[in-house]
CSV table of C-alpha atoms in Angstrom, one decimal:
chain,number,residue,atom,x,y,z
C,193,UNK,CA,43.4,179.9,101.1
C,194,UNK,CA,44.2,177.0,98.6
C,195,UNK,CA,42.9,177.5,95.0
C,196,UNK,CA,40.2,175.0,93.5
C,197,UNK,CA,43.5,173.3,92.1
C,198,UNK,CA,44.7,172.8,95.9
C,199,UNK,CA,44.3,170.3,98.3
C,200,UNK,CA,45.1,171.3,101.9
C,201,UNK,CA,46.4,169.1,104.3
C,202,UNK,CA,43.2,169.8,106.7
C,203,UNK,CA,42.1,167.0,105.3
C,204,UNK,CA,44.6,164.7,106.1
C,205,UNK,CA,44.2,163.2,108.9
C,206,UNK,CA,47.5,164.4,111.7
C,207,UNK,CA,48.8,160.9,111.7
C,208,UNK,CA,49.6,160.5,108.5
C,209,UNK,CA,50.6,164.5,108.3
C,210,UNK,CA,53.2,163.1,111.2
C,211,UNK,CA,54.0,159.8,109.5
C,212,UNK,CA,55.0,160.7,106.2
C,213,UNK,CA,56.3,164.3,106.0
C,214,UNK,CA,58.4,163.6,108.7
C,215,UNK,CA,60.1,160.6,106.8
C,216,UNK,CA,59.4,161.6,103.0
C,217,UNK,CA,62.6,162.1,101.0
C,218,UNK,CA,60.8,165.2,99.0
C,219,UNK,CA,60.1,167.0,102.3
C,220,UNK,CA,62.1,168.2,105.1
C,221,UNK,CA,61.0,169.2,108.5
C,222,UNK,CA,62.5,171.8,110.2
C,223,UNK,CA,62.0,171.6,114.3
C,224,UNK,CA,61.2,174.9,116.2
C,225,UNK,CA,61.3,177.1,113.3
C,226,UNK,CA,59.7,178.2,110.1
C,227,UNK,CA,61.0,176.3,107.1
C,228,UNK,CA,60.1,176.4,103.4
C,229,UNK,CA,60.4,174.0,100.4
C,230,UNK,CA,59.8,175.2,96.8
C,231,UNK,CA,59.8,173.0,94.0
C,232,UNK,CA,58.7,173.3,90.2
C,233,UNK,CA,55.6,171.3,91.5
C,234,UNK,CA,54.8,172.1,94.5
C,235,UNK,CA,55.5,175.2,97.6
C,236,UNK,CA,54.8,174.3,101.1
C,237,UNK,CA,55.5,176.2,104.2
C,238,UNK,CA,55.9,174.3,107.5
C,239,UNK,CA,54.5,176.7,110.3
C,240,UNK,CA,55.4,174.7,113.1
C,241,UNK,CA,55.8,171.2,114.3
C,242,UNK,CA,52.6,169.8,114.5
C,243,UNK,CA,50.5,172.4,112.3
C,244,UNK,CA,50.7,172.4,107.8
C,245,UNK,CA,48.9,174.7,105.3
C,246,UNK,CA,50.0,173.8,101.5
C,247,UNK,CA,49.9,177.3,99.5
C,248,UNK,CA,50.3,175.7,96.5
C,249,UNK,CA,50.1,171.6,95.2
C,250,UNK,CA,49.1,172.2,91.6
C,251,UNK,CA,47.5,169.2,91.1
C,252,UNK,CA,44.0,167.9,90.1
C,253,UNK,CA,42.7,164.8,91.6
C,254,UNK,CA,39.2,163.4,92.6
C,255,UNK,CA,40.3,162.1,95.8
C,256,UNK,CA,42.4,163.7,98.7
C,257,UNK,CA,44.9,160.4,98.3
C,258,UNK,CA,45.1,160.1,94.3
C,259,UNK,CA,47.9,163.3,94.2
C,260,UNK,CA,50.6,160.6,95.3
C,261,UNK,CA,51.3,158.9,92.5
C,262,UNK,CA,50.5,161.4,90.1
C,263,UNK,CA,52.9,164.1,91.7
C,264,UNK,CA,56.1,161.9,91.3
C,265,UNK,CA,55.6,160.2,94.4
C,266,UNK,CA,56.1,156.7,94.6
C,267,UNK,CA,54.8,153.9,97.0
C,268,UNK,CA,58.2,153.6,98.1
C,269,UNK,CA,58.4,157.1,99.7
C,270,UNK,CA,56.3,156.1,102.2
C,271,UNK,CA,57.6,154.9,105.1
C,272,UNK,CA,57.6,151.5,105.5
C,273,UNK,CA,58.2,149.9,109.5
C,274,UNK,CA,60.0,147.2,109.0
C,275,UNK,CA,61.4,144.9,111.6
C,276,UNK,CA,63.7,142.5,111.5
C,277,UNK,CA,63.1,138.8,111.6
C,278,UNK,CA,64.9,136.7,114.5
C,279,UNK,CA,66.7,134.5,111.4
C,280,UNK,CA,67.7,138.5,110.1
C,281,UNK,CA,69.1,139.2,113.4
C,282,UNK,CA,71.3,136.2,113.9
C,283,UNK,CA,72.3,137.0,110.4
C,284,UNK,CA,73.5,140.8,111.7
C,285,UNK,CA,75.0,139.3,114.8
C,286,UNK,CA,77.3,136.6,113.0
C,287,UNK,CA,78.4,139.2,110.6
C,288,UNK,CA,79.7,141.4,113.3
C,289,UNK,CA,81.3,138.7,115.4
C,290,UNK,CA,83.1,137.6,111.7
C,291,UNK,CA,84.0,141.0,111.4
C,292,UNK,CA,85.6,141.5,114.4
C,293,UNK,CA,87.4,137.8,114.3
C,294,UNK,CA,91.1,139.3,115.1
C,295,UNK,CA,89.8,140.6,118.6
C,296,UNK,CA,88.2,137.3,119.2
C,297,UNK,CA,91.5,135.1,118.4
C,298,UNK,CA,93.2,137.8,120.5
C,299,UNK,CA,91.5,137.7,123.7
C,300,UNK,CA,91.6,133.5,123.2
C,301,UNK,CA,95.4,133.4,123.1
C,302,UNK,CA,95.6,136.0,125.8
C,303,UNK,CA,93.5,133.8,128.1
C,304,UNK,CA,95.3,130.7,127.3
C,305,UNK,CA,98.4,132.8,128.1
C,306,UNK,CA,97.1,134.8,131.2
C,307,UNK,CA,95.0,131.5,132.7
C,308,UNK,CA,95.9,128.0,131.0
C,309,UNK,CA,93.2,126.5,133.3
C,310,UNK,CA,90.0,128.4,131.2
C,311,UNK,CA,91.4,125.5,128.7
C,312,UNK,CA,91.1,122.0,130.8
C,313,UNK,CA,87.7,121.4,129.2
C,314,UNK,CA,89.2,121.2,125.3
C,315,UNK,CA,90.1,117.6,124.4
C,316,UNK,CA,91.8,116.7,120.7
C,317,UNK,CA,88.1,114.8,120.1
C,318,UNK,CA,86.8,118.1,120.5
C,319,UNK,CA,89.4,120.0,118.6
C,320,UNK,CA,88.4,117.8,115.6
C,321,UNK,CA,84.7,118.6,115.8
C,322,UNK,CA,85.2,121.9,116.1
C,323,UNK,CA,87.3,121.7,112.8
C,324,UNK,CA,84.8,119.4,111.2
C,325,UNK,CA,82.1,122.1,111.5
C,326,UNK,CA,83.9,124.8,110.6
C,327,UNK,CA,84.7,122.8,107.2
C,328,UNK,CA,81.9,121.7,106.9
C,329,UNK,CA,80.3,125.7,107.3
C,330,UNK,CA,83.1,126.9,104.9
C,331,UNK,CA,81.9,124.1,102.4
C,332,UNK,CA,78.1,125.2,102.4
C,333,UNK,CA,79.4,128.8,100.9
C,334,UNK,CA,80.4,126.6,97.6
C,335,UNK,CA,78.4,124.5,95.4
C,336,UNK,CA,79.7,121.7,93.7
C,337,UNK,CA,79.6,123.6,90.3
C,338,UNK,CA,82.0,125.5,92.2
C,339,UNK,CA,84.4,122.7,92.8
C,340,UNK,CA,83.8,121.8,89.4
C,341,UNK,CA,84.8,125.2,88.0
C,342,UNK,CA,87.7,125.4,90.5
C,343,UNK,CA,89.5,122.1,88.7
C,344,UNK,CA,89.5,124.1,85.3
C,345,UNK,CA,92.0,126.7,87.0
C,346,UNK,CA,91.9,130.0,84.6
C,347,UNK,CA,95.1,132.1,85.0
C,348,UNK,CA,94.2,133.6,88.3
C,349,UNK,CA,93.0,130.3,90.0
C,350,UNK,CA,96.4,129.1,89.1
C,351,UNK,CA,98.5,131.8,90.1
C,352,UNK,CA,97.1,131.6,93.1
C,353,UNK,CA,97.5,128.1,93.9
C,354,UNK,CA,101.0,128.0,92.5
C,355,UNK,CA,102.0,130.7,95.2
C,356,UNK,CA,100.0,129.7,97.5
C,357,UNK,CA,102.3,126.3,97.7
C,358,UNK,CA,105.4,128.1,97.1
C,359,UNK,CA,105.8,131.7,99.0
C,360,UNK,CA,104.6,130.0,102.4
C,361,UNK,CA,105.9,127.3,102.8
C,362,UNK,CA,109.8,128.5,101.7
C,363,UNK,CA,109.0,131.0,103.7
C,364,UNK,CA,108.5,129.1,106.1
C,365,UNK,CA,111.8,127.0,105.9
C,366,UNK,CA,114.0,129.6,104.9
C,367,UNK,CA,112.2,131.6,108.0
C,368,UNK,CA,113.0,128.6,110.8
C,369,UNK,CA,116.9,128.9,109.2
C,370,UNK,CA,117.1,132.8,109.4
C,371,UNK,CA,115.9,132.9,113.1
C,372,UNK,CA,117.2,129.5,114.1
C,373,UNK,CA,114.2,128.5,115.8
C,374,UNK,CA,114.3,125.3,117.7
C,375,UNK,CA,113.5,122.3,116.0
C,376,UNK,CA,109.6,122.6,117.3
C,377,UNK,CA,108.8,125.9,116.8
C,378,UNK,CA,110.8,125.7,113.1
C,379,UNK,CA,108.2,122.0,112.3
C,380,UNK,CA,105.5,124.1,113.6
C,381,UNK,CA,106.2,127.3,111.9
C,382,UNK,CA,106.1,124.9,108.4
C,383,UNK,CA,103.7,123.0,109.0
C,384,UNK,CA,101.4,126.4,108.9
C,385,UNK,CA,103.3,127.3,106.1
C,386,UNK,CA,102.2,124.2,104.2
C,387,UNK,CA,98.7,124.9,105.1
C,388,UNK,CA,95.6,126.3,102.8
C,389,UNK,CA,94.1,129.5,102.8
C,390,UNK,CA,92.2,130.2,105.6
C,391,UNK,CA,88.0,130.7,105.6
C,392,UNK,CA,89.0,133.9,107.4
C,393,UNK,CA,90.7,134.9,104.2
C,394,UNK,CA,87.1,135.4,102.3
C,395,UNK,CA,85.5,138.2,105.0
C,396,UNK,CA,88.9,140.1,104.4
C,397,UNK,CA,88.9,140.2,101.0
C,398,UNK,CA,85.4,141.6,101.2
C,399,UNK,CA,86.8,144.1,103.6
C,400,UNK,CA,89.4,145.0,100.9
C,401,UNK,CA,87.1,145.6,98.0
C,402,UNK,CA,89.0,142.1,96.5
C,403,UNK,CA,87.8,139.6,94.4
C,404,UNK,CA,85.5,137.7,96.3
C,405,UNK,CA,84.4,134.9,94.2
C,406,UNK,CA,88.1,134.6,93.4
C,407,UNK,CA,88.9,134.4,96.6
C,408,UNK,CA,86.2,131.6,97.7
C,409,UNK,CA,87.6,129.5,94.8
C,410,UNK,CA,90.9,129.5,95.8
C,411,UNK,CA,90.1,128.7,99.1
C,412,UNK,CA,88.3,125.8,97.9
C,413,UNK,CA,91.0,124.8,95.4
C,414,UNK,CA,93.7,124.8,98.5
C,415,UNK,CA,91.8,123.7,100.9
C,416,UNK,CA,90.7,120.3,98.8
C,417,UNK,CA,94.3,119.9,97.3
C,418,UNK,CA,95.9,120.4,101.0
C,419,UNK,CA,95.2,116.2,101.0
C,420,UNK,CA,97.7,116.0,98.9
C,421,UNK,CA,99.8,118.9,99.5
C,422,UNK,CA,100.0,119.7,103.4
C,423,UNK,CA,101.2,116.5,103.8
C,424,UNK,CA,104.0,115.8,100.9
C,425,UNK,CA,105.0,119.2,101.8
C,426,UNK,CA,105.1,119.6,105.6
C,427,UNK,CA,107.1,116.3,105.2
C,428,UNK,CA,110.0,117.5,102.6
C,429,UNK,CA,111.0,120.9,104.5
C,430,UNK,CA,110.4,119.7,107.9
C,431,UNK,CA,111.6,116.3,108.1
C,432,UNK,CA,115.3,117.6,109.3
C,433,UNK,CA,113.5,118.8,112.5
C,434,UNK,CA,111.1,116.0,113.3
C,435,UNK,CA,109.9,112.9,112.0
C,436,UNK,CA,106.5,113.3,110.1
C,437,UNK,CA,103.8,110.7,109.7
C,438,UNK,CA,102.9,112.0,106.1
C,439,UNK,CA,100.2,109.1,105.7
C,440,UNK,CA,98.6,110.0,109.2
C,441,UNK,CA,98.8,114.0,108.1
C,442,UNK,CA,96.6,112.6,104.8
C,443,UNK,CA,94.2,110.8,106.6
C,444,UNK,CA,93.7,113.4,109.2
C,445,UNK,CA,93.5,116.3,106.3
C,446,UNK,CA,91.4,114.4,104.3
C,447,UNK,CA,88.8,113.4,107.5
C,448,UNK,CA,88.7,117.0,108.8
C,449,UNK,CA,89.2,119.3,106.0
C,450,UNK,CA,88.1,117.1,102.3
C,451,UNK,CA,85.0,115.2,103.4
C,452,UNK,CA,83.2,118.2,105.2
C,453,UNK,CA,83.8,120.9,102.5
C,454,UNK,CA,82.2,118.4,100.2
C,455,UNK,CA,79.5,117.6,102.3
C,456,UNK,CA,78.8,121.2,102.6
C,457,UNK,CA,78.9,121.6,99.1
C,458,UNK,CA,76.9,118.7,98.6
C,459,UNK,CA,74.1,119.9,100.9
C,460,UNK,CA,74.6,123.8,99.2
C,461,UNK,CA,73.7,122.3,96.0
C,462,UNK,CA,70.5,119.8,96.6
C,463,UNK,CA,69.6,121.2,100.4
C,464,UNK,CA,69.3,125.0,100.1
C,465,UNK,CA,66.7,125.3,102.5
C,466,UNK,CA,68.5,123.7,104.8
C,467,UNK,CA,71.4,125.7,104.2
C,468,UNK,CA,69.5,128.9,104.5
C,469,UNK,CA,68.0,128.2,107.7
C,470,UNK,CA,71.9,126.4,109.1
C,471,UNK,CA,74.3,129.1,107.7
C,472,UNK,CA,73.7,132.3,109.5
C,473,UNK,CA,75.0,130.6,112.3
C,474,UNK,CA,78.2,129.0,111.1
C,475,UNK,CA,80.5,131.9,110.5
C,476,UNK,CA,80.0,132.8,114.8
C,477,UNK,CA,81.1,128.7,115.3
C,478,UNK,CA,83.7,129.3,112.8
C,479,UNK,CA,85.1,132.4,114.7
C,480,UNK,CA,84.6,131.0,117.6
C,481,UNK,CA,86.2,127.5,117.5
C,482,UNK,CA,89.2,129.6,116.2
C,483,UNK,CA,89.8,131.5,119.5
C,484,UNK,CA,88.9,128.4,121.4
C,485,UNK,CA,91.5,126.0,119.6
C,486,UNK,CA,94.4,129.0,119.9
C,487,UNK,CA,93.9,129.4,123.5
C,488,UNK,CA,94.2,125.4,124.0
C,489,UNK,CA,97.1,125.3,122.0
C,490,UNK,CA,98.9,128.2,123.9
C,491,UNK,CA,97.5,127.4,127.0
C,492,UNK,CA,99.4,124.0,126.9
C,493,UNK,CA,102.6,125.5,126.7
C,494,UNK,CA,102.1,128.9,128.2
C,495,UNK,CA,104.7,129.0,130.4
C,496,UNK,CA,107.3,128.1,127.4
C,497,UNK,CA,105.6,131.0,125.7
C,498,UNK,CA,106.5,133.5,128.6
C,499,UNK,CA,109.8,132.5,127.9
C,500,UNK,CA,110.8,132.4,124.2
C,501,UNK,CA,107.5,133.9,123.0
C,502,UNK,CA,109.0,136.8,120.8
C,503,UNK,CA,110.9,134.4,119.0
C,504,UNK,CA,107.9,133.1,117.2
C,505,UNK,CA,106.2,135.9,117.6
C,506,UNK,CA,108.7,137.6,115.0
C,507,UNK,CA,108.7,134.5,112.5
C,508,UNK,CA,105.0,134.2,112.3
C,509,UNK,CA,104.5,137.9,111.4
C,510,UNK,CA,107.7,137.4,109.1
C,511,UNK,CA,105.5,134.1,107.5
C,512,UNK,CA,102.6,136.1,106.8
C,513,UNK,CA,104.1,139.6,105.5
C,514,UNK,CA,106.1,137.7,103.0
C,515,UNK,CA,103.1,135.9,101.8
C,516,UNK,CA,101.3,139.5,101.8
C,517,UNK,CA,103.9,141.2,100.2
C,518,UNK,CA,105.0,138.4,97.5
C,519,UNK,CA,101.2,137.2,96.7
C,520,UNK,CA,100.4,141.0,95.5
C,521,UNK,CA,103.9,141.1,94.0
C,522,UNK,CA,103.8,138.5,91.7
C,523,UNK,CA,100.7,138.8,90.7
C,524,UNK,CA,101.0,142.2,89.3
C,525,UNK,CA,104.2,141.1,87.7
C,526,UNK,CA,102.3,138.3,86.0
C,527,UNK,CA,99.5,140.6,84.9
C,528,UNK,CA,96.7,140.1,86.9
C,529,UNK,CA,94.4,143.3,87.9
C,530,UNK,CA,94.5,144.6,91.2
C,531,UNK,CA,91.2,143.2,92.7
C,532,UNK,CA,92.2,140.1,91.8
C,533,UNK,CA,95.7,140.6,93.2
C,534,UNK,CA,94.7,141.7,96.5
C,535,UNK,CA,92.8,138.6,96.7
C,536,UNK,CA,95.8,136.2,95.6
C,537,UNK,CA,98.0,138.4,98.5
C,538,UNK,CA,95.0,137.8,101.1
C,539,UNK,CA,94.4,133.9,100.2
C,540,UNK,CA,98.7,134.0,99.9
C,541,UNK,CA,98.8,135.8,103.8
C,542,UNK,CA,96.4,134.2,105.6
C,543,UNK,CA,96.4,130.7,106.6
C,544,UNK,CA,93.9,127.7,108.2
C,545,UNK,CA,96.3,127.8,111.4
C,546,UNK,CA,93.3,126.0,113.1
C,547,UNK,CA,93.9,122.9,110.8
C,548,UNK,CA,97.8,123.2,111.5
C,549,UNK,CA,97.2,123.3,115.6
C,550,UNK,CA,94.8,119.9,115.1
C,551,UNK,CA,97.6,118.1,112.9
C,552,UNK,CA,100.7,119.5,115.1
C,553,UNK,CA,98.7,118.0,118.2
C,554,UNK,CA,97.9,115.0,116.6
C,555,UNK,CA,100.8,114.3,114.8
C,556,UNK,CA,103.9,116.0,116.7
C,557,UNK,CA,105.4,114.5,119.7
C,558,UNK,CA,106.2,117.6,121.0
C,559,UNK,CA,103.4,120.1,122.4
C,560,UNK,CA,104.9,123.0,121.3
C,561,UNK,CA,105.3,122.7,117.6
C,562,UNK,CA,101.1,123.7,117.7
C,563,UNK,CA,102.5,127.2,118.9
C,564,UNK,CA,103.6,129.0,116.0
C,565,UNK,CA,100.4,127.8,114.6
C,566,UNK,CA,98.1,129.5,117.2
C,567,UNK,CA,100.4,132.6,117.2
C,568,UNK,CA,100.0,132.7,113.2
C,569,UNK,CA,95.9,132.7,113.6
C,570,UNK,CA,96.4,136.1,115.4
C,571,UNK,CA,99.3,137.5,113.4
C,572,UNK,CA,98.0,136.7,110.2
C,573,UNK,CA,94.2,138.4,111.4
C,574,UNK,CA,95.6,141.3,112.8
C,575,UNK,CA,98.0,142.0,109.7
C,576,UNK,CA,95.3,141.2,107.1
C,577,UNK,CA,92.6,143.5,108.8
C,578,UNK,CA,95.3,146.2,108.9
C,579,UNK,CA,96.4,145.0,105.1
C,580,UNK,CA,92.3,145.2,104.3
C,581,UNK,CA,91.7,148.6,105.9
C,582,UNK,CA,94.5,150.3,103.7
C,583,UNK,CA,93.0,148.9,100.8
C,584,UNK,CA,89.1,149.4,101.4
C,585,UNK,CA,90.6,153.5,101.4
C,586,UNK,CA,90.8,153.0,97.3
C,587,UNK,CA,88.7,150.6,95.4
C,588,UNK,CA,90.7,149.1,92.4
C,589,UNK,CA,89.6,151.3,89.1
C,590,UNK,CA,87.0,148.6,87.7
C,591,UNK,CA,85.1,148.1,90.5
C,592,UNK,CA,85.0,152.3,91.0
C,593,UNK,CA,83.7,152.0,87.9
């Protein structure tokens, strides 16, 4: 029998009995079997599953539901049913489809590979849409204070950028001479290597406990200098394997890469509504016109693939492990903390191969200088999940701390 201090739970209704012992964090329910809780405030016994006597709840209340609040109990122990809205669930969906992005780009290639035909339906029109919207996606993560902040270029920034345009594309070159790759595959191979950081570069330096800010500014940094850059570049190292149309690599870079990541950033800045309703969908389209423009591009030249396939194979993981290796490298030589370094080796790594297989298609007589570019989207994905995984094991000491 409860004392005149006492409140039994006979007079709560069994409902919420059910509801909110079951789920409170201060209780725990026991199935099947006697249980006990003891606390300095309160004692209960459970007797079974669907009957509760309190011995003791030394409170003092003038109504059955004002011992909540005063017993330590806050609104937010209750249980609260929450569903998810349909914008929250194409929020979940995209996230786990941009997680998984390496598989994706995988089974693309292999189906190009395996069934060229599943690939008739992909034009270069189309190509360059898809590109344009993944830009244009990439470029509604940034605001154009972003931009802004980007062109001042503190001492990470520009470490980043510096090896950015250095590691990959030497590696590149020196790469094509090592292996002696055919004159395609060694234009191909460099014209990836003159590329910017890939968008796919910002979800694995999440993965990897990195710098994510950093790592979205140097994206943007690369990816709006790569006007300039990709092209002057991709021209100087490859021109000894085939003749380069630098002016049409500039227009094309600047119409599919510069003008939608500042329209994006243009529509971030004055449009967020917009952008809030729009972007939950963007990073599926961006994963998705990934594996659809690698399978095109190896499903024009399967059967060349089948054929001298390992060959570039071995120099696009060789591209991307020296970018890894050097980005993290020199950056720890120069300095720079470790979050900040994986990020630099990430953005270093990883590539926009998309944007190389549009301008080798465009631009390159030859079919198969796009390969190496859609055999560096999976190389690159598969290393820097692996790369990301390692890392996520131990978080750098200041963000442990």
């Amino acid at each position: 029998m409860a004392s005149a201090n006492s409140l039994t739970l006979s007079t709560v209704t069994t409902p919420f009995k059910s509801k909110y012992f079951r789920n409170s964090q201060h209780l725990r329910l026991i199935s099947r079997s006697r249980a006990s809780y003891s606390s300095s405030t309160r004692e209960i016994s459970l007797k079974s599953r669907s009957s509760f006597d309190v011995a003791t709840v030394p409170i003092s209340c003038k109504n059955r539901f004002d011992f909540l609040p005063r017993c330590g109990i806050s609104s937010n122990d209750f249980p609260t049913e929450t569903k998810k809205s349909f914008g929250e669930w194409v929020e979940f969906a995209g996230e786990a489809l941009s997680t998984a992005f390496p598989i994706w780009v995988s089974l693309g290639c292999l189906l190009g590979l395996m069934r060229p035909s599943a690939f008739n339906w992909v034009t270069p029109d189309l190509s360059i849409v898809g590109l344009t919207i993944t830009m244009l996606g990439m470029g509604m993560t940034l605001t154009l204070d972003d931009l802004r902040g980007a062109l001042k270029l503190p001492k990470e920034l520009f470490t980043g950028f510096v090896l950015q345009y250095s590691i990959m594309p030497l590696s590149g070159f020196l790469i094509s001479k090592l292996l002696n790759l055919p004159s395609h595959y060694a234009a191909g191979l460099i014209l990836v290597g003159c590329c910017p950081g890939g968008t796919a570069s910002n979800i694995v330096t999440y993965i990897a406990r990195g710098n994510v800010a950093l790592s979205v500014l140097m994206t943007a940094a690369s990816t709006v200098t790569a006007v300039i850059m990709t092209p002057l570049l991709t021209a100087k190292l490859a021109k000894q394997y085939i003749t380069v149309d630098a002016l049409g690599l500039l227009m094309s870079t600047l119409q599919v890469v510069l003008l939608p990541v500042l329209a994006g950033a243009f529509l971030n800045q004055y449009f967020q509504k917009l952008v809030k309703i729009v972007s939950p969908v963007m990073p599926p389209i961006a994963v998705g016109t990934v594996a659809i423009l690698c399978g095109y591009a190896i499903s024009q030249n399967a059967s060349a693939i089948l054929m001298s396939g390992q060959q570039v194979v071995i120099a696009s993981c060789l591209l991307h492990i020296s970018g890894f290796f050097f980005g993290y490298l020199f950056s720890r030589l120069l300095g720079i903390d470790v979050a900040s370094s994986r990020t630099i080796s990430i953005e270093v790594g990883m590539q926009n191969s998309v944007l190389g297989v549009v301008l080798a298609t465009q631009h390159f007589g030859n079919p198969l200088t796009a390969v190496p570019c859609a055999v560096s989207s999976v190389c690159h994905s598969i290393i820097g999940s692996v790369l990301a995984g390692i890392w996520r094991r131990g978080a750098p000491k200041q963000l442990q701390d």
